[in-house]
PDB file of C-alpha atoms in Angstrom:
ATOM      1  CA  MET A  30      17.232  -6.999  -3.410  1.00  0.00           C
ATOM      2  CA  LEU A  31      15.708  -8.999  -0.572  1.00  0.00           C
ATOM      3  CA  MET A  32      14.540  -5.794   1.264  1.00  0.00           C
ATOM      4  CA  SER A  33      12.740  -4.606  -1.852  1.00  0.00           C
ATOM      5  CA  PHE A  34      11.001  -7.940  -2.431  1.00  0.00           C
ATOM      6  CA  PRO A  35       7.725  -7.036  -0.483  1.00  0.00           C
ATOM      7  CA  ALA A  36       7.380  -3.832  -2.518  1.00  0.00           C
ATOM      8  CA  ILE A  37       7.964  -5.656  -5.796  1.00  0.00           C
ATOM      9  CA  ALA A  38       5.490  -8.351  -4.799  1.00  0.00           C
ATOM     10  CA  GLY A  39       2.881  -5.817  -3.861  1.00  0.00           C
ATOM     11  CA  ILE A  40       3.250  -4.053  -7.364  1.00  0.00           C
ATOM     12  CA  VAL A  41       2.925  -7.366  -9.071  1.00  0.00           C
ATOM     13  CA  VAL A  42      -0.176  -8.468  -7.155  1.00  0.00           C
ATOM     14  CA  VAL A  43      -1.938  -5.078  -7.124  1.00  0.00           C
ATOM     15  CA  PHE A  44      -0.892  -3.697 -10.573  1.00  0.00           C
ATOM     16  CA  LEU A  45       0.644  -6.192 -12.905  1.00  0.00           C
ATOM     17  CA  VAL A  46      -1.789  -9.131 -12.446  1.00  0.00           C
ATOM     18  CA  PRO A  47      -4.963  -6.968 -12.867  1.00  0.00           C
ATOM     19  CA  LEU A  48      -3.325  -5.321 -15.841  1.00  0.00           C
ATOM     20  CA  LEU A  49      -2.564  -8.549 -17.617  1.00  0.00           C
ATOM     21  CA  GLY A  50      -6.052  -9.852 -16.724  1.00  0.00           C
ATOM     22  CA  THR A  51      -7.678  -6.806 -18.269  1.00  0.00           C
ATOM     23  CA  ILE A  52      -5.592  -7.099 -21.528  1.00  0.00           C
ATOM     24  CA  ARG A  53      -6.613 -10.748 -21.677  1.00  0.00           C
ATOM     25  CA  LEU A  54     -10.275  -9.930 -21.119  1.00  0.00           C
ATOM     26  CA  SER A  55     -10.180  -7.134 -23.841  1.00  0.00           C
ATOM     27  CA  PHE A  56      -9.745 -10.104 -26.294  1.00  0.00           C
ATOM     28  CA  SER A  57     -12.740 -11.909 -24.983  1.00  0.00           C
ATOM     29  CA  LYS A  58     -16.542 -11.602 -24.843  1.00  0.00           C
ATOM     30  CA  TRP A  59     -17.908 -11.855 -21.289  1.00  0.00           C
ATOM     31  CA  SER A  60     -21.194 -10.630 -19.740  1.00  0.00           C
ATOM     32  CA  GLY A  61     -19.955 -11.218 -16.180  1.00  0.00           C
ATOM     33  CA  ILE A  62     -21.487 -14.608 -15.924  1.00  0.00           C
ATOM     34  CA  GLY A  63     -19.976 -17.920 -17.106  1.00  0.00           C
ATOM     35  CA  THR A  64     -16.594 -18.312 -18.852  1.00  0.00           C
ATOM     36  CA  PRO A  65     -15.208 -15.572 -21.150  1.00  0.00           C
ATOM     37  CA  GLU A  66     -15.301 -16.577 -24.783  1.00  0.00           C
ATOM     38  CA  PRO A  67     -12.331 -15.793 -26.991  1.00  0.00           C
ATOM     39  CA  ALA A  68     -13.222 -12.843 -29.415  1.00  0.00           C
ATOM     40  CA  GLY A  69      -9.920 -12.041 -31.036  1.00  0.00           C
ATOM     41  CA  THR A  70      -9.680  -8.394 -31.974  1.00  0.00           C
ATOM     42  CA  ALA A  71     -13.399  -7.850 -32.288  1.00  0.00           C
ATOM     43  CA  ASN A  72     -13.631  -5.491 -29.302  1.00  0.00           C
ATOM     44  CA  TYR A  73     -10.889  -3.334 -30.685  1.00  0.00           C
ATOM     45  CA  ARG A  74     -12.343  -3.344 -34.257  1.00  0.00           C
ATOM     46  CA  LYS A  75     -15.666  -2.320 -32.791  1.00  0.00           C
ATOM     47  CA  LEU A  76     -14.093   0.644 -31.046  1.00  0.00           C
ATOM     48  CA  PHE A  77     -12.101   1.780 -33.973  1.00  0.00           C
ATOM     49  CA  SER A  78     -15.140   1.615 -36.371  1.00  0.00           C
ATOM     50  CA  ASP A  79     -17.238   3.684 -33.882  1.00  0.00           C
ATOM     51  CA  PRO A  80     -16.863   7.462 -34.461  1.00  0.00           C
ATOM     52  CA  THR A  81     -18.255   8.178 -30.964  1.00  0.00           C
ATOM     53  CA  PHE A  82     -15.097   6.463 -29.405  1.00  0.00           C
ATOM     54  CA  PHE A  83     -12.782   8.902 -30.972  1.00  0.00           C
ATOM     55  CA  SER A  84     -15.111  11.729 -29.818  1.00  0.00           C
ATOM     56  CA  SER A  85     -14.740  10.327 -26.312  1.00  0.00           C
ATOM     57  CA  VAL A  86     -11.012  10.222 -26.664  1.00  0.00           C
ATOM     58  CA  ARG A  87     -10.948  13.934 -27.745  1.00  0.00           C
ATOM     59  CA  LEU A  88     -13.423  14.931 -25.051  1.00  0.00           C
ATOM     60  CA  THR A  89     -11.350  13.145 -22.420  1.00  0.00           C
ATOM     61  CA  LEU A  90      -8.127  14.917 -23.454  1.00  0.00           C
ATOM     62  CA  LEU A  91      -9.951  18.235 -23.618  1.00  0.00           C
ATOM     63  CA  PHE A  92     -11.477  17.753 -20.163  1.00  0.00           C
ATOM     64  CA  ALA A  93      -8.104  16.741 -18.721  1.00  0.00           C
ATOM     65  CA  VAL A  94      -6.251  19.628 -20.246  1.00  0.00           C
ATOM     66  CA  VAL A  95      -8.756  22.355 -19.597  1.00  0.00           C
ATOM     67  CA  VAL A  96      -9.372  21.399 -15.982  1.00  0.00           C
ATOM     68  CA  ALA A  97      -5.750  20.729 -15.141  1.00  0.00           C
ATOM     69  CA  VAL A  98      -4.585  24.034 -16.646  1.00  0.00           C
ATOM     70  CA  GLY A  99      -7.422  25.897 -15.093  1.00  0.00           C
ATOM     71  CA  VAL A 100      -6.734  24.360 -11.685  1.00  0.00           C
ATOM     72  CA  MET A 101      -2.958  25.161 -11.895  1.00  0.00           C
ATOM     73  CA  VAL A 102      -3.483  28.765 -13.059  1.00  0.00           C
ATOM     74  CA  LEU A 103      -6.045  29.488 -10.269  1.00  0.00           C
ATOM     75  CA  ALA A 104      -4.043  27.610  -7.623  1.00  0.00           C
ATOM     76  CA  THR A 105      -0.830  29.400  -8.492  1.00  0.00           C
ATOM     77  CA  ALA A 106      -2.426  32.865  -8.717  1.00  0.00           C
ATOM     78  CA  THR A 107      -4.244  32.451  -5.380  1.00  0.00           C
ATOM     79  CA  ALA A 108      -1.142  30.907  -3.680  1.00  0.00           C
ATOM     80  CA  VAL A 109       1.090  33.701  -4.739  1.00  0.00           C
ATOM     81  CA  SER A 110      -1.464  36.357  -3.797  1.00  0.00           C
ATOM     82  CA  VAL A 111      -1.623  35.124  -0.185  1.00  0.00           C
ATOM     83  CA  ARG A 112       2.106  35.095   0.214  1.00  0.00           C
ATOM     84  CA  LYS A 113       1.860  37.978   2.511  1.00  0.00           C
ATOM     85  CA  GLY A 114      -0.849  39.129   4.955  1.00  0.00           C
ATOM     86  CA  ARG A 115      -2.650  37.855   8.050  1.00  0.00           C
ATOM     87  CA  VAL A 116      -5.592  36.644   5.972  1.00  0.00           C
ATOM     88  CA  SER A 117      -3.556  33.822   4.474  1.00  0.00           C
ATOM     89  CA  ALA A 118      -4.005  31.293   7.275  1.00  0.00           C
ATOM     90  CA  ALA A 119      -7.789  31.633   7.282  1.00  0.00           C
ATOM     91  CA  PHE A 120      -7.934  31.741   3.526  1.00  0.00           C
ATOM     92  CA  ARG A 121      -5.981  28.497   3.201  1.00  0.00           C
ATOM     93  CA  VAL A 122      -8.511  26.654   5.396  1.00  0.00           C
ATOM     94  CA  ILE A 123     -11.528  28.050   3.460  1.00  0.00           C
ATOM     95  CA  TRP A 124      -9.845  27.399   0.084  1.00  0.00           C
ATOM     96  CA  PHE A 125      -9.147  23.781   1.093  1.00  0.00           C
ATOM     97  CA  LEU A 126     -12.772  22.873   1.973  1.00  0.00           C
ATOM     98  CA  PRO A 127     -13.674  21.526  -1.516  1.00  0.00           C
ATOM     99  CA  ALA A 128     -10.888  18.928  -1.159  1.00  0.00           C
ATOM    100  CA  ILE A 129     -12.569  17.259   1.896  1.00  0.00           C
ATOM    101  CA  VAL A 130     -16.069  17.278   0.451  1.00  0.00           C
ATOM    102  CA  PRO A 131     -17.071  13.988  -1.348  1.00  0.00           C
ATOM    103  CA  GLY A 132     -17.139  14.249  -5.143  1.00  0.00           C
ATOM    104  CA  ALA A 133     -20.719  13.042  -5.256  1.00  0.00           C
ATOM    105  CA  ALA A 134     -21.830  15.764  -2.878  1.00  0.00           C
ATOM    106  CA  ILE A 135     -20.087  18.357  -4.974  1.00  0.00           C
ATOM    107  CA  ALA A 136     -21.751  17.020  -8.077  1.00  0.00           C
ATOM    108  CA  VAL A 137     -25.232  17.152  -6.492  1.00  0.00           C
ATOM    109  CA  PHE A 138     -24.682  20.687  -5.166  1.00  0.00           C
ATOM    110  CA  TRP A 139     -23.658  22.003  -8.546  1.00  0.00           C
ATOM    111  CA  GLY A 140     -26.163  19.996 -10.417  1.00  0.00           C
ATOM    112  CA  LEU A 141     -28.818  21.837  -8.464  1.00  0.00           C
ATOM    113  CA  ALA A 142     -27.069  25.099  -8.806  1.00  0.00           C
ATOM    114  CA  PHE A 143     -27.105  24.708 -12.629  1.00  0.00           C
ATOM    115  CA  GLN A 144     -30.889  24.016 -12.791  1.00  0.00           C
ATOM    116  CA  PRO A 145     -32.531  26.325 -15.368  1.00  0.00           C
ATOM    117  CA  ILE A 146     -35.487  27.506 -13.164  1.00  0.00           C
ATOM    118  CA  SER A 147     -34.450  27.218  -9.552  1.00  0.00           C
ATOM    119  CA  GLY A 148     -30.653  27.113  -9.930  1.00  0.00           C
ATOM    120  CA  ALA A 149     -28.473  29.579  -8.090  1.00  0.00           C
ATOM    121  CA  VAL A 150     -26.249  30.136 -11.176  1.00  0.00           C
ATOM    122  CA  ASN A 151     -29.149  31.475 -13.336  1.00  0.00           C
ATOM    123  CA  GLY A 152     -30.403  33.465 -10.349  1.00  0.00           C
ATOM    124  CA  VAL A 153     -27.059  35.352 -10.076  1.00  0.00           C
ATOM    125  CA  LEU A 154     -26.855  35.823 -13.871  1.00  0.00           C
ATOM    126  CA  GLY A 155     -30.362  37.042 -13.992  1.00  0.00           C
ATOM    127  CA  ARG A 156     -29.637  39.757 -11.375  1.00  0.00           C
ATOM    128  CA  LEU A 157     -26.648  40.791 -13.398  1.00  0.00           C
ATOM    129  CA  GLY A 158     -28.750  41.071 -16.491  1.00  0.00           C
ATOM    130  CA  LEU A 159     -27.145  38.122 -18.304  1.00  0.00           C
ATOM    131  CA  GLY A 160     -30.297  35.997 -18.576  1.00  0.00           C
ATOM    132  CA  SER A 161     -31.846  33.540 -16.241  1.00  0.00           C
ATOM    133  CA  ASN A 162     -33.061  30.716 -18.484  1.00  0.00           C
ATOM    134  CA  HIS A 163     -29.806  28.962 -19.447  1.00  0.00           C
ATOM    135  CA  ALA A 164     -30.152  25.152 -19.565  1.00  0.00           C
ATOM    136  CA  TRP A 165     -26.572  24.488 -18.559  1.00  0.00           C
ATOM    137  CA  LEU A 166     -26.618  20.752 -18.155  1.00  0.00           C
ATOM    138  CA  ALA A 167     -29.402  20.135 -20.780  1.00  0.00           C
ATOM    139  CA  SER A 168     -27.492  21.560 -23.777  1.00  0.00           C
ATOM    140  CA  PRO A 169     -24.575  19.725 -25.454  1.00  0.00           C
ATOM    141  CA  ASP A 170     -22.926  23.136 -26.074  1.00  0.00           C
ATOM    142  CA  THR A 171     -22.752  24.121 -22.455  1.00  0.00           C
ATOM    143  CA  ALA A 172     -22.898  20.876 -20.364  1.00  0.00           C
ATOM    144  CA  ARG A 173     -19.183  19.974 -20.971  1.00  0.00           C
ATOM    145  CA  TRP A 174     -18.029  23.459 -20.009  1.00  0.00           C
ATOM    146  CA  ALA A 175     -20.240  23.532 -16.891  1.00  0.00           C
ATOM    147  CA  VAL A 176     -18.710  20.268 -15.666  1.00  0.00           C
ATOM    148  CA  MET A 177     -15.265  21.567 -16.440  1.00  0.00           C
ATOM    149  CA  ALA A 178     -15.882  24.713 -14.408  1.00  0.00           C
ATOM    150  CA  VAL A 179     -16.966  22.579 -11.513  1.00  0.00           C
ATOM    151  CA  GLY A 180     -13.979  20.356 -11.969  1.00  0.00           C
ATOM    152  CA  ILE A 181     -11.663  23.367 -11.676  1.00  0.00           C
ATOM    153  CA  TRP A 182     -13.498  24.675  -8.606  1.00  0.00           C
ATOM    154  CA  ALA A 183     -13.366  21.255  -6.869  1.00  0.00           C
ATOM    155  CA  GLY A 184      -9.766  20.463  -7.727  1.00  0.00           C
ATOM    156  CA  VAL A 185      -7.956  23.701  -6.969  1.00  0.00           C
ATOM    157  CA  ALA A 186      -7.758  23.165  -3.208  1.00  0.00           C
ATOM    158  CA  PHE A 187      -4.967  20.510  -3.108  1.00  0.00           C
ATOM    159  CA  PRO A 188      -2.468  22.129  -5.483  1.00  0.00           C
ATOM    160  CA  PHE A 189      -3.163  25.447  -3.769  1.00  0.00           C
ATOM    161  CA  LEU A 190      -1.980  24.097  -0.504  1.00  0.00           C
ATOM    162  CA  ILE A 191       1.134  22.542  -2.035  1.00  0.00           C
ATOM    163  CA  ILE A 192       2.036  25.609  -3.990  1.00  0.00           C
ATOM    164  CA  VAL A 193       1.552  27.790  -0.847  1.00  0.00           C
ATOM    165  CA  GLY A 194       4.053  25.566   0.990  1.00  0.00           C
ATOM    166  CA  ALA A 195       6.518  25.772  -1.970  1.00  0.00           C
ATOM    167  CA  VAL A 196       6.295  29.575  -1.968  1.00  0.00           C
ATOM    168  CA  ALA A 197       6.726  29.725   1.761  1.00  0.00           C
ATOM    169  CA  ARG A 198      10.125  27.868   1.369  1.00  0.00           C
ATOM    170  CA  ILE A 199      11.578  30.636  -0.820  1.00  0.00           C
ATOM    171  CA  SER A 200      14.038  32.779   1.272  1.00  0.00           C
ATOM    172  CA  PRO A 201      12.807  36.345   1.963  1.00  0.00           C
ATOM    173  CA  ASP A 202      16.328  37.442   1.056  1.00  0.00           C
ATOM    174  CA  LEU A 203      15.655  36.731  -2.579  1.00  0.00           C
ATOM    175  CA  TYR A 204      12.617  39.154  -2.546  1.00  0.00           C
ATOM    176  CA  GLU A 205      14.594  41.761  -0.767  1.00  0.00           C
ATOM    177  CA  ALA A 206      17.378  41.504  -3.405  1.00  0.00           C
ATOM    178  CA  ALA A 207      14.824  41.697  -6.194  1.00  0.00           C
ATOM    179  CA  GLU A 208      13.257  44.718  -4.562  1.00  0.00           C
ATOM    180  CA  LEU A 209      16.553  46.486  -4.344  1.00  0.00           C
ATOM    181  CA  ASP A 210      16.938  45.913  -8.065  1.00  0.00           C
ATOM    182  CA  GLY A 211      13.603  47.555  -8.715  1.00  0.00           C
ATOM    183  CA  ALA A 212      11.510  44.406  -9.130  1.00  0.00           C
ATOM    184  CA  THR A 213       8.154  44.552  -7.392  1.00  0.00           C
ATOM    185  CA  GLY A 214       4.731  42.853  -7.708  1.00  0.00           C
ATOM    186  CA  TRP A 215       4.473  40.905 -10.927  1.00  0.00           C
ATOM    187  CA  ARG A 216       8.211  41.081 -11.747  1.00  0.00           C
ATOM    188  CA  GLN A 217       9.022  39.421  -8.508  1.00  0.00           C
ATOM    189  CA  THR A 218       6.524  36.638  -9.206  1.00  0.00           C
ATOM    190  CA  ARG A 219       7.769  36.146 -12.703  1.00  0.00           C
ATOM    191  CA  HIS A 220      11.471  36.228 -12.010  1.00  0.00           C
ATOM    192  CA  VAL A 221      11.717  34.887  -8.484  1.00  0.00           C
ATOM    193  CA  THR A 222       8.664  32.907  -7.436  1.00  0.00           C
ATOM    194  CA  LEU A 223       7.744  31.063 -10.538  1.00  0.00           C
ATOM    195  CA  PRO A 224      11.305  29.931 -11.526  1.00  0.00           C
ATOM    196  CA  LEU A 225      11.856  28.579  -8.044  1.00  0.00           C
ATOM    197  CA  ILE A 226       8.552  26.570  -7.716  1.00  0.00           C
ATOM    198  CA  GLN A 227       8.709  25.383 -11.353  1.00  0.00           C
ATOM    199  CA  PRO A 228       9.541  21.721 -10.353  1.00  0.00           C
ATOM    200  CA  VAL A 229       6.538  21.658  -7.997  1.00  0.00           C
ATOM    201  CA  LEU A 230       4.291  23.195 -10.741  1.00  0.00           C
ATOM    202  CA  VAL A 231       5.392  20.542 -13.329  1.00  0.00           C
ATOM    203  CA  LEU A 232       4.739  17.780 -10.955  1.00  0.00           C
ATOM    204  CA  LEU A 233       1.294  19.010  -9.884  1.00  0.00           C
ATOM    205  CA  LEU A 234       0.354  19.628 -13.559  1.00  0.00           C
ATOM    206  CA  MET A 235       1.250  16.050 -14.543  1.00  0.00           C
ATOM    207  CA  LEU A 236      -0.758  14.762 -11.483  1.00  0.00           C
ATOM    208  CA  GLU A 237      -3.750  16.932 -12.423  1.00  0.00           C
ATOM    209  CA  LEU A 238      -3.682  15.673 -16.040  1.00  0.00           C
ATOM    210  CA  ILE A 239      -3.694  12.002 -14.865  1.00  0.00           C
ATOM    211  CA  TRP A 240      -6.418  12.637 -12.160  1.00  0.00           C
ATOM    212  CA  ASN A 241      -8.688  14.530 -14.616  1.00  0.00           C
ATOM    213  CA  PHE A 242      -8.171  12.099 -17.406  1.00  0.00           C
ATOM    214  CA  ASN A 243      -9.526   9.476 -15.140  1.00  0.00           C
ATOM    215  CA  SER A 244     -12.296  11.634 -13.614  1.00  0.00           C
ATOM    216  CA  PHE A 245     -15.625   9.817 -13.348  1.00  0.00           C
ATOM    217  CA  THR A 246     -17.594  10.626 -10.246  1.00  0.00           C
ATOM    218  CA  LEU A 247     -18.218  14.287 -10.979  1.00  0.00           C
ATOM    219  CA  ILE A 248     -19.162  13.756 -14.670  1.00  0.00           C
ATOM    220  CA  TRP A 249     -21.361  10.724 -13.942  1.00  0.00           C
ATOM    221  CA  ALA A 250     -23.187  12.323 -10.932  1.00  0.00           C
ATOM    222  CA  MET A 251     -23.864  15.560 -12.850  1.00  0.00           C
ATOM    223  CA  THR A 252     -24.707  14.476 -16.368  1.00  0.00           C
ATOM    224  CA  ARG A 253     -24.518  10.603 -16.642  1.00  0.00           C
ATOM    225  CA  GLY A 254     -22.390  11.310 -19.761  1.00  0.00           C
ATOM    226  CA  GLY A 255     -25.153  13.339 -21.556  1.00  0.00           C
ATOM    227  CA  PRO A 256     -26.808  15.205 -23.044  1.00  0.00           C
ATOM    228  CA  VAL A 257     -26.288  13.338 -26.407  1.00  0.00           C
ATOM    229  CA  SER A 258     -23.003  11.920 -25.078  1.00  0.00           C
ATOM    230  CA  SER A 259     -21.572  15.461 -24.919  1.00  0.00           C
ATOM    231  CA  THR A 260     -19.858  14.561 -21.597  1.00  0.00           C
ATOM    232  CA  SER A 261     -19.145  10.862 -22.286  1.00  0.00           C
ATOM    233  CA  THR A 262     -15.518  10.625 -21.505  1.00  0.00           C
ATOM    234  CA  LEU A 263     -13.532   7.307 -21.653  1.00  0.00           C
ATOM    235  CA  PRO A 264     -14.178   6.520 -17.971  1.00  0.00           C
ATOM    236  CA  VAL A 265     -17.865   7.078 -18.361  1.00  0.00           C
ATOM    237  CA  ARG A 266     -17.928   5.022 -21.570  1.00  0.00           C
ATOM    238  CA  LEU A 267     -16.015   2.200 -19.796  1.00  0.00           C
ATOM    239  CA  TYR A 268     -18.549   2.278 -16.931  1.00  0.00           C
ATOM    240  CA  THR A 269     -21.589   2.180 -19.189  1.00  0.00           C
ATOM    241  CA  ALA A 270     -20.075  -0.658 -21.257  1.00  0.00           C
ATOM    242  CA  ALA A 271     -19.355  -2.782 -18.120  1.00  0.00           C
ATOM    243  CA  PHE A 272     -22.247  -2.012 -15.789  1.00  0.00           C
ATOM    244  CA  ARG A 273     -25.100  -0.996 -18.112  1.00  0.00           C
ATOM    245  CA  ASP A 274     -24.449  -3.122 -21.204  1.00  0.00           C
ATOM    246  CA  PHE A 275     -22.583  -5.964 -19.328  1.00  0.00           C
ATOM    247  CA  ASP A 276     -19.983  -6.090 -22.073  1.00  0.00           C
ATOM    248  CA  TYR A 277     -16.807  -6.567 -20.030  1.00  0.00           C
ATOM    249  CA  GLY A 278     -14.731  -7.426 -23.035  1.00  0.00           C
ATOM    250  CA  GLU A 279     -15.483  -3.996 -24.594  1.00  0.00           C
ATOM    251  CA  ALA A 280     -15.019  -2.264 -21.286  1.00  0.00           C
ATOM    252  CA  SER A 281     -11.586  -3.893 -20.914  1.00  0.00           C
ATOM    253  CA  ALA A 282     -10.655  -2.838 -24.419  1.00  0.00           C
ATOM    254  CA  ILE A 283     -11.646   0.721 -23.527  1.00  0.00           C
ATOM    255  CA  GLY A 284      -9.616   0.575 -20.419  1.00  0.00           C
ATOM    256  CA  VAL A 285      -6.536  -0.614 -22.354  1.00  0.00           C
ATOM    257  CA  MET A 286      -6.913   2.000 -25.056  1.00  0.00           C
ATOM    258  CA  ALA A 287      -7.431   4.694 -22.342  1.00  0.00           C
ATOM    259  CA  SER A 288      -4.171   3.587 -20.704  1.00  0.00           C
ATOM    260  CA  VAL A 289      -2.340   3.771 -23.966  1.00  0.00           C
ATOM    261  CA  VAL A 290      -3.569   7.241 -24.707  1.00  0.00           C
ATOM    262  CA  LEU A 291      -2.731   8.408 -21.128  1.00  0.00           C
ATOM    263  CA  ILE A 292       0.741   6.880 -21.267  1.00  0.00           C
ATOM    264  CA  ALA A 293       1.344   8.472 -24.779  1.00  0.00           C
ATOM    265  CA  ALA A 294       0.167  11.794 -23.528  1.00  0.00           C
ATOM    266  CA  GLY A 295       2.206  11.575 -20.398  1.00  0.00           C
ATOM    267  CA  LEU A 296       5.433  10.796 -22.326  1.00  0.00           C
ATOM    268  CA  ILE A 297       4.819  13.769 -24.654  1.00  0.00           C
ATOM    269  CA  GLY A 298       4.165  15.949 -21.748  1.00  0.00           C
ATOM    270  CA  MET A 299       7.297  14.790 -19.935  1.00  0.00           C
ATOM    271  CA  ARG A 300       9.363  15.317 -23.104  1.00  0.00           C
ATOM    272  CA  LEU A 301       8.091  18.829 -23.559  1.00  0.00           C
ATOM    273  CA  ALA A 302       8.751  19.650 -19.913  1.00  0.00           C
ATOM    274  CA  ASN A 303      12.235  18.290 -20.173  1.00  0.00           C
ATOM    275  CA  SER A 304      13.035  20.185 -23.276  1.00  0.00           C
ATOM    276  CA  ARG A 305      11.642  23.416 -21.740  1.00  0.00           C
ATOM    277  CA  SER A 306      13.703  22.987 -18.588  1.00  0.00           C
ATOM    278  CA  ALA A 307      16.864  22.311 -20.671  1.00  0.00           C
ATOM    279  CA  VAL A 308      16.399  25.603 -22.417  1.00  0.00           C
TER     280      VAL A 308
END
């Protein structure tokens, strides 16, 4: 017990104290100056009576699920595809580059690439005969999907590297035995590779869901939550409430509700993962 005291104290100071302070502030009205005034449940009533709040919740969950699943599918497919061959070492380095680039730089690059007139994306689509006048970030119908696509591109590097390491730990004898049984290509991947790396995939998927649920830099730098709040996720809404509207009580309430949604989604995900592994 004594040996674990520093770790427990660190958790209390770094996590528990700010959490309790945020919950307390969510029942107050405070502009950042002066003393917070008690507000009861006014901040929560304001959120629950605002339809855009529930739209932000749905959008946040959609963003987290789409990007996390897209990242995992792409990372797994590429990691399995480079299991053999001399190109794998160089490919790992190139594929990992987005992970070391700052999120703001990625957002600026893709924001310019999605420009309707001078953007590289429309330039490529125009040469393919698919039109060159798409306003990707100016239309509510396409802005969220454009940001999600960038999120997948930017987030695939880390899980790719982890999955490559997990695949490399699989004994070659298992693949040789599968080949003797007539399993090649996709059948080896399905019956040998994927079952053996399933614990790694589940852990990475849960991490990706958490990271993308809390994603802010990419969305804010690309769209500022627009157009027409079509990319206004809960982190973006929290930021605007705190640092644009200076309503730290509402921002704290948003943070508390976001934590509740994330914890509930995490528990459901863990339950589904456990039930699937039990089968």
